[in-house]
Backbone as numpy.savetxt, mean C-alpha at the origin, in Angstrom:
# Nx Ny Nz CAx CAy CAz Cx Cy Cz
6.87 -13.65 -13.71 6.03 -12.46 -13.71 6.92 -11.22 -13.71
6.66 -10.30 -14.62 7.38 -9.03 -14.64 6.73 -8.07 -13.67
7.57 -7.27 -13.02 7.05 -6.25 -12.12 7.65 -4.91 -12.49
6.93 -3.85 -12.21 7.39 -2.51 -12.50 8.47 -2.08 -11.52
8.32 -2.49 -10.24 9.26 -2.12 -9.19 9.79 -3.37 -8.50
10.99 -3.29 -7.93 11.49 -4.46 -7.18 10.65 -4.73 -5.95
10.83 -5.90 -5.35 10.04 -6.33 -4.19 10.17 -5.37 -3.02
11.34 -4.82 -2.77 11.51 -3.84 -1.71 11.97 -4.41 -0.39
11.91 -3.57 0.64 12.37 -3.92 1.98 11.20 -4.41 2.83
11.47 -5.35 3.75 10.39 -5.83 4.64 9.79 -4.69 5.46
8.49 -4.76 5.68 7.78 -3.74 6.46 7.54 -4.23 7.88
7.42 -3.29 8.80 7.13 -3.65 10.19 5.66 -4.03 10.31
5.29 -4.78 11.34 3.90 -5.21 11.49 2.95 -4.12 12.00
3.40 -2.89 12.13 2.54 -1.81 12.63 1.28 -1.64 11.78
1.43 -1.66 10.46 0.30 -1.44 9.57 -0.09 -2.69 8.77
0.65 -3.78 8.92 0.43 -4.95 8.08 0.35 -6.22 8.92
-0.36 -7.21 8.40 -0.39 -8.55 8.95 0.18 -9.46 7.87
1.17 -10.26 8.20 1.82 -11.11 7.22 3.04 -10.41 6.63
3.66 -11.05 5.66 4.88 -10.52 5.05 4.58 -9.52 3.95
5.07 -8.30 4.13 4.90 -7.25 3.12 6.23 -6.55 2.92
6.38 -5.93 1.75 7.63 -5.29 1.37 7.32 -3.97 0.69
8.18 -2.97 0.90 7.95 -1.63 0.34 9.14 -1.17 -0.48
8.85 -0.68 -1.68 9.82 0.05 -2.48 9.37 1.49 -2.50
10.18 2.39 -1.97 9.85 3.82 -2.00 10.17 4.35 -3.39
9.16 4.88 -4.06 9.31 5.38 -5.42 9.56 6.88 -5.40
8.82 7.62 -4.58 8.98 9.08 -4.48 8.70 9.50 -3.05
9.64 10.20 -2.44 9.44 10.72 -1.08 8.79 12.09 -1.12
7.98 12.38 -0.11 7.42 13.73 0.03 8.58 14.70 0.30
8.50 15.88 -0.28 9.54 16.90 -0.05 8.93 18.28 -0.23
9.77 19.30 -0.37 9.27 20.67 -0.49 8.49 20.91 -1.78
8.59 20.02 -2.76 7.87 20.18 -4.02 6.49 19.51 -4.01
6.31 18.53 -3.14 5.04 17.81 -3.11 4.76 17.32 -1.69
3.47 17.16 -1.36 3.06 16.73 -0.03 2.74 15.25 0.03
3.06 14.51 -0.98 2.71 13.09 -1.02 3.95 12.25 -1.30
3.81 10.98 -1.07 4.86 10.03 -1.41 4.23 8.92 -2.25
5.07 8.19 -2.95 4.61 7.07 -3.76 5.43 5.85 -3.35
4.74 4.75 -3.10 5.42 3.51 -2.76 4.75 2.34 -3.43
5.53 1.31 -3.67 5.02 0.06 -4.22 5.10 -0.98 -3.11
3.96 -1.53 -2.71 3.91 -2.53 -1.64 3.63 -3.90 -2.25
4.44 -4.87 -1.87 4.25 -6.26 -2.28 3.72 -7.04 -1.09
2.64 -7.78 -1.29 2.02 -8.59 -0.25 2.26 -10.06 -0.57
2.86 -10.79 0.37 2.98 -12.24 0.22 1.59 -12.84 0.40
1.40 -14.08 -0.02 0.11 -14.75 0.10 -0.38 -14.69 1.54
-1.62 -14.25 1.74 -2.23 -14.17 3.06 -1.94 -12.88 3.82
-1.06 -12.04 3.30 -0.74 -10.77 3.97 -1.83 -9.75 3.68
-1.95 -8.77 4.58 -2.94 -7.72 4.37 -2.52 -6.46 5.10
-3.17 -5.37 4.76 -2.98 -4.11 5.45 -3.99 -4.05 6.59
-3.55 -3.61 7.77 -4.50 -3.35 8.85 -5.29 -2.10 8.48
-6.56 -2.02 8.88 -7.36 -0.83 8.59 -6.67 0.39 9.18
-6.52 1.42 8.37 -5.91 2.67 8.81 -6.39 3.78 7.89
-6.04 5.01 8.21 -6.50 6.15 7.41 -5.32 6.89 6.80
-5.63 7.67 5.77 -4.69 8.57 5.12 -5.36 9.93 5.06
-4.96 10.88 5.92 -5.63 12.18 6.00 -5.73 12.92 4.66
-4.76 12.73 3.78 -4.79 13.43 2.49 -5.19 12.50 1.35
-5.70 11.31 1.70 -6.15 10.38 0.67 -5.06 9.40 0.27
-5.43 8.47 -0.58 -4.51 7.44 -1.05 -5.01 6.94 -2.40
-4.07 6.62 -3.28 -4.39 6.00 -4.56 -3.86 4.57 -4.51
-4.72 3.60 -4.79 -4.32 2.20 -4.81 -4.35 1.68 -6.24
-3.29 1.01 -6.64 -3.25 0.34 -7.94 -2.96 -1.13 -7.64
-3.95 -1.98 -7.78 -3.81 -3.40 -7.49 -3.44 -4.10 -8.79
-2.29 -4.77 -8.80 -1.82 -5.42 -10.03 -2.10 -6.91 -10.06
-2.46 -7.48 -8.91 -2.75 -8.91 -8.84 -3.49 -9.20 -7.55
-4.40 -10.15 -7.58 -5.12 -10.52 -6.37 -6.34 -9.64 -6.15
-6.79 -9.58 -4.90 -7.99 -8.82 -4.54 -7.65 -7.81 -3.46
-8.39 -6.73 -3.45 -8.15 -5.67 -2.47 -9.46 -5.17 -1.90
-9.52 -5.03 -0.58 -10.65 -4.39 0.07 -10.26 -2.96 0.37
-11.19 -2.03 0.20 -10.94 -0.64 0.53 -12.21 -0.05 1.11
-12.06 1.09 1.76 -13.24 1.75 2.32 -13.06 3.25 2.25
-14.03 3.92 1.68 -14.11 5.37 1.71 -14.91 5.75 2.94
-14.58 6.86 3.57 -15.21 7.22 4.85 -16.73 7.31 4.78
-17.31 7.54 3.59 -18.77 7.65 3.49 -19.44 6.36 3.05
-18.67 5.31 2.80 -19.23 4.07 2.27 -18.75 2.86 3.06
-19.43 1.75 2.89 -19.02 0.49 3.51 -17.82 -0.08 2.76
-17.04 -0.97 3.41 -15.92 -1.61 2.71 -16.40 -2.32 1.44
-15.56 -2.30 0.42 -15.88 -2.92 -0.87 -14.65 -3.60 -1.44
-14.85 -4.56 -2.34 -13.75 -5.25 -2.99 -13.58 -4.68 -4.37
């Protein structure tokens, strides 16, 4: 399988359950208030429910993803 970004570094269990890895693509700095990262989830891994005050964009390239907008119920 080809991937756009490498697998990345292991993540701490603070926001994740199971094995996850992060490749930092763009850090927030004086030019922008956001960051971009590519997260790889091993089979059975997931993100713990959490919020992003300025929003978040998710691009799922394989598998299934649950998400929730503050005004709606969780959806797949």
